[in-house]
PDB file of N, CA and C in Angstrom:
ATOM      1  N   MET P   1      10.844 -38.213  -1.035  1.00  0.00           N
ATOM      2  CA  MET P   1      10.732 -37.481  -2.280  1.00  0.00           C
ATOM      3  C   MET P   1      12.121 -37.035  -2.713  1.00  0.00           C
ATOM      4  N   ASN P   2      12.401 -37.161  -3.997  1.00  0.00           N
ATOM      5  CA  ASN P   2      13.684 -36.788  -4.568  1.00  0.00           C
ATOM      6  C   ASN P   2      13.456 -35.706  -5.616  1.00  0.00           C
ATOM      7  N   ILE P   3      13.971 -34.500  -5.366  1.00  0.00           N
ATOM      8  CA  ILE P   3      13.848 -33.398  -6.330  1.00  0.00           C
ATOM      9  C   ILE P   3      15.245 -32.998  -6.774  1.00  0.00           C
ATOM     10  N   HIS P   4      15.426 -32.940  -8.075  1.00  0.00           N
ATOM     11  CA  HIS P   4      16.721 -32.621  -8.671  1.00  0.00           C
ATOM     12  C   HIS P   4      16.605 -31.335  -9.496  1.00  0.00           C
ATOM     13  N   PHE P   5      17.443 -30.349  -9.195  1.00  0.00           N
ATOM     14  CA  PHE P   5      17.552 -29.140 -10.013  1.00  0.00           C
ATOM     15  C   PHE P   5      18.606 -29.386 -11.085  1.00  0.00           C
ATOM     16  N   THR P   6      18.302 -29.071 -12.346  1.00  0.00           N
ATOM     17  CA  THR P   6      19.312 -29.159 -13.397  1.00  0.00           C
ATOM     18  C   THR P   6      20.277 -27.981 -13.263  1.00  0.00           C
ATOM     19  N   GLU P   7      21.427 -28.085 -13.893  1.00  0.00           N
ATOM     20  CA  GLU P   7      22.401 -26.991 -13.869  1.00  0.00           C
ATOM     21  C   GLU P   7      21.809 -25.709 -14.450  1.00  0.00           C
ATOM     22  N   GLU P   8      20.988 -25.827 -15.501  1.00  0.00           N
ATOM     23  CA  GLU P   8      20.357 -24.658 -16.111  1.00  0.00           C
ATOM     24  C   GLU P   8      19.412 -23.974 -15.128  1.00  0.00           C
ATOM     25  N   ALA P   9      18.642 -24.771 -14.384  1.00  0.00           N
ATOM     26  CA  ALA P   9      17.714 -24.207 -13.400  1.00  0.00           C
ATOM     27  C   ALA P   9      18.480 -23.513 -12.280  1.00  0.00           C
ATOM     28  N   ILE P  10      19.526 -24.155 -11.787  1.00  0.00           N
ATOM     29  CA  ILE P  10      20.322 -23.552 -10.711  1.00  0.00           C
ATOM     30  C   ILE P  10      20.922 -22.237 -11.186  1.00  0.00           C
ATOM     31  N   HIS P  11      21.511 -22.239 -12.362  1.00  0.00           N
ATOM     32  CA  HIS P  11      22.135 -21.036 -12.904  1.00  0.00           C
ATOM     33  C   HIS P  11      21.125 -19.886 -13.011  1.00  0.00           C
ATOM     34  N   ASN P  12      19.912 -20.181 -13.478  1.00  0.00           N
ATOM     35  CA  ASN P  12      18.903 -19.138 -13.667  1.00  0.00           C
ATOM     36  C   ASN P  12      18.195 -18.742 -12.375  1.00  0.00           C
ATOM     37  N   LEU P  13      18.263 -19.576 -11.355  1.00  0.00           N
ATOM     38  CA  LEU P  13      17.627 -19.255 -10.077  1.00  0.00           C
ATOM     39  C   LEU P  13      18.578 -18.639  -9.061  1.00  0.00           C
ATOM     40  N   LEU P  14      19.874 -18.681  -9.310  1.00  0.00           N
ATOM     41  CA  LEU P  14      20.847 -18.208  -8.322  1.00  0.00           C
ATOM     42  C   LEU P  14      20.535 -16.802  -7.819  1.00  0.00           C
ATOM     43  N   GLU P  15      20.377 -15.865  -8.707  1.00  0.00           N
ATOM     44  CA  GLU P  15      20.127 -14.488  -8.303  1.00  0.00           C
ATOM     45  C   GLU P  15      18.724 -14.318  -7.721  1.00  0.00           C
ATOM     46  N   LYS P  16      17.747 -14.994  -8.311  1.00  0.00           N
ATOM     47  CA  LYS P  16      16.358 -14.868  -7.850  1.00  0.00           C
ATOM     48  C   LYS P  16      16.158 -15.489  -6.474  1.00  0.00           C
ATOM     49  N   SER P  17      16.864 -16.567  -6.185  1.00  0.00           N
ATOM     50  CA  SER P  17      16.651 -17.270  -4.920  1.00  0.00           C
ATOM     51  C   SER P  17      17.402 -16.622  -3.760  1.00  0.00           C
ATOM     52  N   TYR P  18      18.291 -15.700  -4.055  1.00  0.00           N
ATOM     53  CA  TYR P  18      19.026 -15.016  -2.989  1.00  0.00           C
ATOM     54  C   TYR P  18      18.021 -14.253  -2.132  1.00  0.00           C
ATOM     55  N   SER P  19      17.952 -14.563  -0.866  1.00  0.00           N
ATOM     56  CA  SER P  19      17.022 -13.990   0.115  1.00  0.00           C
ATOM     57  C   SER P  19      15.556 -14.352  -0.159  1.00  0.00           C
ATOM     58  N   ASN P  20      15.305 -15.363  -0.974  1.00  0.00           N
ATOM     59  CA  ASN P  20      13.955 -15.882  -1.207  1.00  0.00           C
ATOM     60  C   ASN P  20      13.953 -17.386  -0.981  1.00  0.00           C
ATOM     61  N   TYR P  21      12.793 -17.921  -0.669  1.00  0.00           N
ATOM     62  CA  TYR P  21      12.595 -19.362  -0.591  1.00  0.00           C
ATOM     63  C   TYR P  21      11.845 -19.800  -1.845  1.00  0.00           C
ATOM     64  N   ILE P  22      12.117 -21.019  -2.303  1.00  0.00           N
ATOM     65  CA  ILE P  22      11.413 -21.568  -3.458  1.00  0.00           C
ATOM     66  C   ILE P  22      10.368 -22.553  -2.953  1.00  0.00           C
ATOM     67  N   CYS P  23       9.140 -22.353  -3.412  1.00  0.00           N
ATOM     68  CA  CYS P  23       8.032 -23.215  -3.008  1.00  0.00           C
ATOM     69  C   CYS P  23       7.391 -23.849  -4.232  1.00  0.00           C
ATOM     70  N   ILE P  24       6.895 -25.069  -4.058  1.00  0.00           N
ATOM     71  CA  ILE P  24       6.051 -25.706  -5.074  1.00  0.00           C
ATOM     72  C   ILE P  24       4.614 -25.458  -4.648  1.00  0.00           C
ATOM     73  N   ILE P  25       3.861 -24.846  -5.517  1.00  0.00           N
ATOM     74  CA  ILE P  25       2.483 -24.458  -5.222  1.00  0.00           C
ATOM     75  C   ILE P  25       1.528 -25.280  -6.073  1.00  0.00           C
ATOM     76  N   TYR P  26       0.460 -25.778  -5.453  1.00  0.00           N
ATOM     77  CA  TYR P  26      -0.609 -26.481  -6.173  1.00  0.00           C
ATOM     78  C   TYR P  26      -1.842 -25.600  -6.129  1.00  0.00           C
ATOM     79  N   GLU P  27      -2.326 -25.197  -7.302  1.00  0.00           N
ATOM     80  CA  GLU P  27      -3.526 -24.369  -7.387  1.00  0.00           C
ATOM     81  C   GLU P  27      -4.630 -25.150  -8.056  1.00  0.00           C
ATOM     82  N   VAL P  28      -5.805 -25.133  -7.445  1.00  0.00           N
ATOM     83  CA  VAL P  28      -6.969 -25.818  -8.000  1.00  0.00           C
ATOM     84  C   VAL P  28      -7.412 -25.070  -9.252  1.00  0.00           C
ATOM     85  N   GLY P  29      -7.784 -25.829 -10.284  1.00  0.00           N
ATOM     86  CA  GLY P  29      -8.193 -25.253 -11.562  1.00  0.00           C
ATOM     87  C   GLY P  29      -9.570 -24.626 -11.530  1.00  0.00           C
ATOM     88  N   GLY P  30     -10.043 -24.235 -12.697  1.00  0.00           N
ATOM     89  CA  GLY P  30     -11.285 -23.495 -12.852  1.00  0.00           C
ATOM     90  C   GLY P  30     -12.536 -24.197 -12.388  1.00  0.00           C
ATOM     91  N   CYS P  31     -12.585 -25.524 -12.479  1.00  0.00           N
ATOM     92  CA  CYS P  31     -13.814 -26.221 -12.093  1.00  0.00           C
ATOM     93  C   CYS P  31     -13.889 -26.487 -10.593  1.00  0.00           C
ATOM     94  N   GLY P  32     -12.828 -26.209  -9.861  1.00  0.00           N
ATOM     95  CA  GLY P  32     -12.842 -26.376  -8.411  1.00  0.00           C
ATOM     96  C   GLY P  32     -12.515 -27.770  -7.925  1.00  0.00           C
ATOM     97  N   SER P  33     -12.299 -28.708  -8.828  1.00  0.00           N
ATOM     98  CA  SER P  33     -11.960 -30.069  -8.439  1.00  0.00           C
ATOM     99  C   SER P  33     -10.492 -30.135  -8.046  1.00  0.00           C
ATOM    100  N   PRO P  34     -10.163 -30.818  -6.951  1.00  0.00           N
ATOM    101  CA  PRO P  34      -8.755 -30.934  -6.565  1.00  0.00           C
ATOM    102  C   PRO P  34      -7.909 -31.640  -7.619  1.00  0.00           C
ATOM    103  N   LEU P  35      -8.523 -32.414  -8.493  1.00  0.00           N
ATOM    104  CA  LEU P  35      -7.783 -33.122  -9.535  1.00  0.00           C
ATOM    105  C   LEU P  35      -7.563 -32.262 -10.771  1.00  0.00           C
ATOM    106  N   ASP P  36      -8.101 -31.048 -10.774  1.00  0.00           N
ATOM    107  CA  ASP P  36      -7.979 -30.142 -11.914  1.00  0.00           C
ATOM    108  C   ASP P  36      -7.028 -29.000 -11.566  1.00  0.00           C
ATOM    109  N   GLY P  37      -5.900 -29.325 -10.937  1.00  0.00           N
ATOM    110  CA  GLY P  37      -4.990 -28.284 -10.480  1.00  0.00           C
ATOM    111  C   GLY P  37      -3.735 -28.177 -11.317  1.00  0.00           C
ATOM    112  N   THR P  38      -2.958 -27.146 -11.017  1.00  0.00           N
ATOM    113  CA  THR P  38      -1.679 -26.932 -11.681  1.00  0.00           C
ATOM    114  C   THR P  38      -0.590 -26.756 -10.632  1.00  0.00           C
ATOM    115  N   ILE P  39       0.605 -27.140 -11.001  1.00  0.00           N
ATOM    116  CA  ILE P  39       1.785 -27.014 -10.144  1.00  0.00           C
ATOM    117  C   ILE P  39       2.678 -25.927 -10.726  1.00  0.00           C
ATOM    118  N   HIS P  40       3.186 -25.057  -9.883  1.00  0.00           N
ATOM    119  CA  HIS P  40       4.182 -24.086 -10.331  1.00  0.00           C
ATOM    120  C   HIS P  40       5.124 -23.740  -9.182  1.00  0.00           C
ATOM    121  N   LEU P  41       6.218 -23.103  -9.530  1.00  0.00           N
ATOM    122  CA  LEU P  41       7.190 -22.653  -8.531  1.00  0.00           C
ATOM    123  C   LEU P  41       6.864 -21.228  -8.129  1.00  0.00           C
ATOM    124  N   GLN P  42       7.142 -20.911  -6.872  1.00  0.00           N
ATOM    125  CA  GLN P  42       6.904 -19.561  -6.387  1.00  0.00           C
ATOM    126  C   GLN P  42       8.041 -19.147  -5.475  1.00  0.00           C
ATOM    127  N   LEU P  43       8.520 -17.915  -5.636  1.00  0.00           N
ATOM    128  CA  LEU P  43       9.511 -17.347  -4.729  1.00  0.00           C
ATOM    129  C   LEU P  43       8.776 -16.586  -3.646  1.00  0.00           C
ATOM    130  N   THR P  44       9.206 -16.739  -2.412  1.00  0.00           N
ATOM    131  CA  THR P  44       8.557 -16.055  -1.304  1.00  0.00           C
ATOM    132  C   THR P  44       9.592 -15.640  -0.260  1.00  0.00           C
ATOM    133  N   LYS P  45       9.289 -14.593   0.462  1.00  0.00           N
ATOM    134  CA  LYS P  45      10.189 -14.106   1.516  1.00  0.00           C
ATOM    135  C   LYS P  45      10.014 -14.883   2.813  1.00  0.00           C
ATOM    136  N   THR P  46       8.823 -15.429   3.037  1.00  0.00           N
ATOM    137  CA  THR P  46       8.541 -16.175   4.263  1.00  0.00           C
ATOM    138  C   THR P  46       7.886 -17.506   3.909  1.00  0.00           C
ATOM    139  N   ILE P  47       8.040 -18.466   4.803  1.00  0.00           N
ATOM    140  CA  ILE P  47       7.460 -19.792   4.601  1.00  0.00           C
ATOM    141  C   ILE P  47       6.312 -19.964   5.593  1.00  0.00           C
ATOM    142  N   PRO P  48       5.105 -20.239   5.102  1.00  0.00           N
ATOM    143  CA  PRO P  48       3.999 -20.487   6.033  1.00  0.00           C
ATOM    144  C   PRO P  48       4.322 -21.675   6.948  1.00  0.00           C
ATOM    145  N   SER P  49       3.814 -21.643   8.160  1.00  0.00           N
ATOM    146  CA  SER P  49       4.111 -22.692   9.139  1.00  0.00           C
ATOM    147  C   SER P  49       3.566 -24.058   8.721  1.00  0.00           C
ATOM    148  N   SER P  50       2.587 -24.084   7.808  1.00  0.00           N
ATOM    149  CA  SER P  50       2.001 -25.350   7.361  1.00  0.00           C
ATOM    150  C   SER P  50       2.841 -26.042   6.276  1.00  0.00           C
ATOM    151  N   TYR P  51       3.894 -25.396   5.793  1.00  0.00           N
ATOM    152  CA  TYR P  51       4.709 -25.958   4.718  1.00  0.00           C
ATOM    153  C   TYR P  51       5.745 -26.933   5.270  1.00  0.00           C
ATOM    154  N   VAL P  52       6.117 -27.913   4.435  1.00  0.00           N
ATOM    155  CA  VAL P  52       7.154 -28.869   4.797  1.00  0.00           C
ATOM    156  C   VAL P  52       8.396 -28.616   3.944  1.00  0.00           C
ATOM    157  N   ASN P  53       9.530 -28.981   4.479  1.00  0.00           N
ATOM    158  CA  ASN P  53      10.824 -28.825   3.834  1.00  0.00           C
ATOM    159  C   ASN P  53      11.122 -30.076   3.009  1.00  0.00           C
ATOM    160  N   ILE P  54      11.536 -29.886   1.749  1.00  0.00           N
ATOM    161  CA  ILE P  54      11.930 -31.000   0.891  1.00  0.00           C
ATOM    162  C   ILE P  54      13.390 -30.798   0.497  1.00  0.00           C
ATOM    163  N   SER P  55      14.226 -31.774   0.790  1.00  0.00           N
ATOM    164  CA  SER P  55      15.640 -31.705   0.407  1.00  0.00           C
ATOM    165  C   SER P  55      15.784 -31.915  -1.091  1.00  0.00           C
ATOM    166  N   THR P  56      16.779 -31.257  -1.663  1.00  0.00           N
ATOM    167  CA  THR P  56      17.077 -31.397  -3.093  1.00  0.00           C
ATOM    168  C   THR P  56      18.586 -31.522  -3.256  1.00  0.00           C
ATOM    169  N   ASN P  57      19.047 -31.573  -4.489  1.00  0.00           N
ATOM    170  CA  ASN P  57      20.478 -31.584  -4.765  1.00  0.00           C
ATOM    171  C   ASN P  57      21.098 -30.190  -4.673  1.00  0.00           C
ATOM    172  N   TRP P  58      20.279 -29.169  -4.396  1.00  0.00           N
ATOM    173  CA  TRP P  58      20.782 -27.794  -4.321  1.00  0.00           C
ATOM    174  C   TRP P  58      20.358 -27.155  -3.001  1.00  0.00           C
ATOM    175  N   ILE P  59      19.259 -26.453  -2.985  1.00  0.00           N
ATOM    176  CA  ILE P  59      18.738 -25.843  -1.766  1.00  0.00           C
ATOM    177  C   ILE P  59      17.383 -26.469  -1.453  1.00  0.00           C
ATOM    178  N   PRO P  60      16.957 -26.459  -0.197  1.00  0.00           N
ATOM    179  CA  PRO P  60      15.647 -27.040   0.099  1.00  0.00           C
ATOM    180  C   PRO P  60      14.535 -26.205  -0.530  1.00  0.00           C
ATOM    181  N   ILE P  61      13.442 -26.872  -0.861  1.00  0.00           N
ATOM    182  CA  ILE P  61      12.244 -26.167  -1.308  1.00  0.00           C
ATOM    183  C   ILE P  61      11.115 -26.549  -0.361  1.00  0.00           C
ATOM    184  N   TYR P  62      10.009 -25.850  -0.464  1.00  0.00           N
ATOM    185  CA  TYR P  62       8.928 -25.992   0.494  1.00  0.00           C
ATOM    186  C   TYR P  62       7.590 -26.150  -0.229  1.00  0.00           C
ATOM    187  N   THR P  63       6.668 -26.838   0.429  1.00  0.00           N
ATOM    188  CA  THR P  63       5.321 -26.993  -0.105  1.00  0.00           C
ATOM    189  C   THR P  63       4.374 -27.348   1.025  1.00  0.00           C
ATOM    190  N   GLU P  64       3.094 -27.212   0.760  1.00  0.00           N
ATOM    191  CA  GLU P  64       2.103 -27.667   1.731  1.00  0.00           C
ATOM    192  C   GLU P  64       2.118 -29.187   1.756  1.00  0.00           C
ATOM    193  N   ARG P  65       1.913 -29.760   2.904  1.00  0.00           N
ATOM    194  CA  ARG P  65       1.907 -31.228   3.030  1.00  0.00           C
ATOM    195  C   ARG P  65       0.864 -31.847   2.093  1.00  0.00           C
ATOM    196  N   SER P  66      -0.279 -31.201   1.936  1.00  0.00           N
ATOM    197  CA  SER P  66      -1.340 -31.737   1.078  1.00  0.00           C
ATOM    198  C   SER P  66      -0.942 -31.764  -0.400  1.00  0.00           C
ATOM    199  N   THR P  67       0.016 -30.944  -0.805  1.00  0.00           N
ATOM    200  CA  THR P  67       0.473 -30.935  -2.204  1.00  0.00           C
ATOM    201  C   THR P  67       1.235 -32.207  -2.545  1.00  0.00           C
ATOM    202  N   LEU P  68       1.870 -32.823  -1.560  1.00  0.00           N
ATOM    203  CA  LEU P  68       2.678 -34.020  -1.810  1.00  0.00           C
ATOM    204  C   LEU P  68       1.879 -35.136  -2.468  1.00  0.00           C
ATOM    205  N   MET P  69       0.589 -35.225  -2.185  1.00  0.00           N
ATOM    206  CA  MET P  69      -0.224 -36.297  -2.766  1.00  0.00           C
ATOM    207  C   MET P  69      -0.415 -36.149  -4.278  1.00  0.00           C
ATOM    208  N   PHE P  70      -0.158 -34.964  -4.820  1.00  0.00           N
ATOM    209  CA  PHE P  70      -0.315 -34.720  -6.254  1.00  0.00           C
ATOM    210  C   PHE P  70       1.015 -34.841  -7.013  1.00  0.00           C
ATOM    211  N   LEU P  71       2.101 -35.109  -6.309  1.00  0.00           N
ATOM    212  CA  LEU P  71       3.429 -35.155  -6.921  1.00  0.00           C
ATOM    213  C   LEU P  71       3.982 -36.568  -6.922  1.00  0.00           C
ATOM    214  N   GLU P  72       4.779 -36.869  -7.932  1.00  0.00           N
ATOM    215  CA  GLU P  72       5.470 -38.147  -7.975  1.00  0.00           C
ATOM    216  C   GLU P  72       6.707 -38.085  -7.073  1.00  0.00           C
ATOM    217  N   ASP P  73       7.274 -39.240  -6.763  1.00  0.00           N
ATOM    218  CA  ASP P  73       8.408 -39.297  -5.836  1.00  0.00           C
ATOM    219  C   ASP P  73       9.693 -38.710  -6.404  1.00  0.00           C
ATOM    220  N   LYS P  74       9.879 -38.759  -7.723  1.00  0.00           N
ATOM    221  CA  LYS P  74      11.082 -38.217  -8.354  1.00  0.00           C
ATOM    222  C   LYS P  74      10.681 -37.098  -9.304  1.00  0.00           C
ATOM    223  N   LEU P  75      11.162 -35.883  -9.005  1.00  0.00           N
ATOM    224  CA  LEU P  75      10.870 -34.710  -9.829  1.00  0.00           C
ATOM    225  C   LEU P  75      12.159 -34.039 -10.255  1.00  0.00           C
ATOM    226  N   THR P  76      12.083 -33.350 -11.388  1.00  0.00           N
ATOM    227  CA  THR P  76      13.186 -32.539 -11.882  1.00  0.00           C
ATOM    228  C   THR P  76      12.677 -31.121 -12.078  1.00  0.00           C
ATOM    229  N   ILE P  77      13.472 -30.159 -11.644  1.00  0.00           N
ATOM    230  CA  ILE P  77      13.174 -28.756 -11.923  1.00  0.00           C
ATOM    231  C   ILE P  77      14.209 -28.298 -12.925  1.00  0.00           C
ATOM    232  N   ASP P  78      13.734 -27.885 -14.093  1.00  0.00           N
ATOM    233  CA  ASP P  78      14.594 -27.536 -15.218  1.00  0.00           C
ATOM    234  C   ASP P  78      14.257 -26.134 -15.686  1.00  0.00           C
ATOM    235  N   PHE P  79      15.132 -25.556 -16.498  1.00  0.00           N
ATOM    236  CA  PHE P  79      14.870 -24.254 -17.105  1.00  0.00           C
ATOM    237  C   PHE P  79      14.919 -24.394 -18.611  1.00  0.00           C
ATOM    238  N   GLN P  80      13.910 -23.861 -19.270  1.00  0.00           N
ATOM    239  CA  GLN P  80      13.827 -23.792 -20.723  1.00  0.00           C
ATOM    240  C   GLN P  80      13.550 -22.339 -21.088  1.00  0.00           C
ATOM    241  N   PRO P  81      13.718 -21.935 -22.349  1.00  0.00           N
ATOM    242  CA  PRO P  81      13.402 -20.548 -22.722  1.00  0.00           C
ATOM    243  C   PRO P  81      11.965 -20.135 -22.365  1.00  0.00           C
ATOM    244  N   SER P  82      11.053 -21.109 -22.302  1.00  0.00           N
ATOM    245  CA  SER P  82       9.662 -20.802 -21.969  1.00  0.00           C
ATOM    246  C   SER P  82       9.440 -20.640 -20.467  1.00  0.00           C
ATOM    247  N   GLY P  83      10.416 -21.007 -19.641  1.00  0.00           N
ATOM    248  CA  GLY P  83      10.291 -20.858 -18.192  1.00  0.00           C
ATOM    249  C   GLY P  83      10.809 -22.075 -17.456  1.00  0.00           C
ATOM    250  N   TYR P  84      10.448 -22.171 -16.197  1.00  0.00           N
ATOM    251  CA  TYR P  84      10.884 -23.274 -15.345  1.00  0.00           C
ATOM    252  C   TYR P  84       9.902 -24.428 -15.464  1.00  0.00           C
ATOM    253  N   LEU P  85      10.435 -25.627 -15.588  1.00  0.00           N
ATOM    254  CA  LEU P  85       9.620 -26.828 -15.696  1.00  0.00           C
ATOM    255  C   LEU P  85       9.722 -27.637 -14.411  1.00  0.00           C
ATOM    256  N   VAL P  86       8.585 -28.067 -13.893  1.00  0.00           N
ATOM    257  CA  VAL P  86       8.544 -29.065 -12.835  1.00  0.00           C
ATOM    258  C   VAL P  86       8.050 -30.320 -13.532  1.00  0.00           C
ATOM    259  N   LYS P  87       8.904 -31.358 -13.599  1.00  0.00           N
ATOM    260  CA  LYS P  87       8.545 -32.519 -14.402  1.00  0.00           C
ATOM    261  C   LYS P  87       9.004 -33.809 -13.750  1.00  0.00           C
ATOM    262  N   SER P  88       8.422 -34.899 -14.239  1.00  0.00           N
ATOM    263  CA  SER P  88       8.830 -36.244 -13.830  1.00  0.00           C
ATOM    264  C   SER P  88       9.094 -37.022 -15.109  1.00  0.00           C
ATOM    265  N   ASN P  89       9.389 -38.302 -14.978  1.00  0.00           N
ATOM    266  CA  ASN P  89       9.555 -39.136 -16.164  1.00  0.00           C
ATOM    267  C   ASN P  89       8.238 -39.324 -16.904  1.00  0.00           C
ATOM    268  N   ASN P  90       7.112 -39.090 -16.221  1.00  0.00           N
ATOM    269  CA  ASN P  90       5.799 -39.341 -16.804  1.00  0.00           C
ATOM    270  C   ASN P  90       5.063 -38.112 -17.297  1.00  0.00           C
ATOM    271  N   GLN P  91       5.388 -36.926 -16.772  1.00  0.00           N
ATOM    272  CA  GLN P  91       4.623 -35.744 -17.157  1.00  0.00           C
ATOM    273  C   GLN P  91       5.358 -34.461 -16.818  1.00  0.00           C
ATOM    274  N   ILE P  92       4.845 -33.360 -17.379  1.00  0.00           N
ATOM    275  CA  ILE P  92       5.308 -32.021 -17.036  1.00  0.00           C
ATOM    276  C   ILE P  92       4.214 -31.391 -16.189  1.00  0.00           C
ATOM    277  N   TYR P  93       4.577 -30.942 -14.997  1.00  0.00           N
ATOM    278  CA  TYR P  93       3.596 -30.376 -14.076  1.00  0.00           C
ATOM    279  C   TYR P  93       3.344 -28.883 -14.291  1.00  0.00           C
ATOM    280  N   GLY P  94       4.375 -28.123 -14.605  1.00  0.00           N
ATOM    281  CA  GLY P  94       4.162 -26.681 -14.720  1.00  0.00           C
ATOM    282  C   GLY P  94       5.349 -25.951 -15.297  1.00  0.00           C
ATOM    283  N   TYR P  95       5.097 -24.714 -15.756  1.00  0.00           N
ATOM    284  CA  TYR P  95       6.092 -23.926 -16.447  1.00  0.00           C
ATOM    285  C   TYR P  95       6.441 -22.602 -15.778  1.00  0.00           C
ATOM    286  N   SER P  96       5.729 -22.161 -14.782  1.00  0.00           N
ATOM    287  CA  SER P  96       5.877 -20.788 -14.348  1.00  0.00           C
ATOM    288  C   SER P  96       6.653 -20.625 -13.049  1.00  0.00           C
ATOM    289  N   LEU P  97       7.055 -19.399 -12.806  1.00  0.00           N
ATOM    290  CA  LEU P  97       7.684 -19.000 -11.548  1.00  0.00           C
ATOM    291  C   LEU P  97       7.088 -17.658 -11.191  1.00  0.00           C
ATOM    292  N   SER P  98       6.554 -17.533  -9.993  1.00  0.00           N
ATOM    293  CA  SER P  98       5.962 -16.264  -9.570  1.00  0.00           C
ATOM    294  C   SER P  98       6.631 -15.796  -8.285  1.00  0.00           C
ATOM    295  N   ASN P  99       6.455 -14.519  -7.995  1.00  0.00           N
ATOM    296  CA  ASN P  99       6.998 -13.920  -6.763  1.00  0.00           C
ATOM    297  C   ASN P  99       5.849 -13.596  -5.822  1.00  0.00           C
ATOM    298  N   ARG P 100       6.043 -13.895  -4.552  1.00  0.00           N
ATOM    299  CA  ARG P 100       5.074 -13.518  -3.527  1.00  0.00           C
ATOM    300  C   ARG P 100       5.840 -12.848  -2.415  1.00  0.00           C
ATOM    301  N   LYS P 101       5.407 -11.717  -2.002  1.00  0.00           N
ATOM    302  CA  LYS P 101       6.101 -10.950  -0.939  1.00  0.00           C
ATOM    303  C   LYS P 101       5.836 -11.555   0.409  1.00  0.00           C
TER     304      LYS P 101
END
């Protein structure tokens, strides 16, 4: 898997990521189907033992192994005025960033 942070994303995450880990989270949607989920970024102080490390062009990020099946091999994490984008050449996965203690 290849994940690339844009310069805008790095600049806006520098202060937030200090002493936090960045995770890609997959949440199942309202109907409960695994195919009806959303992807977003989350800052956390600790990494669950079930998460895997993904190398990037900046700092590593983490996700559950089962989330990998919902992601394409090449992703970009970007920043726009509306928030952080997790996207590929084919789609935009999510816009949000949340904090978890």
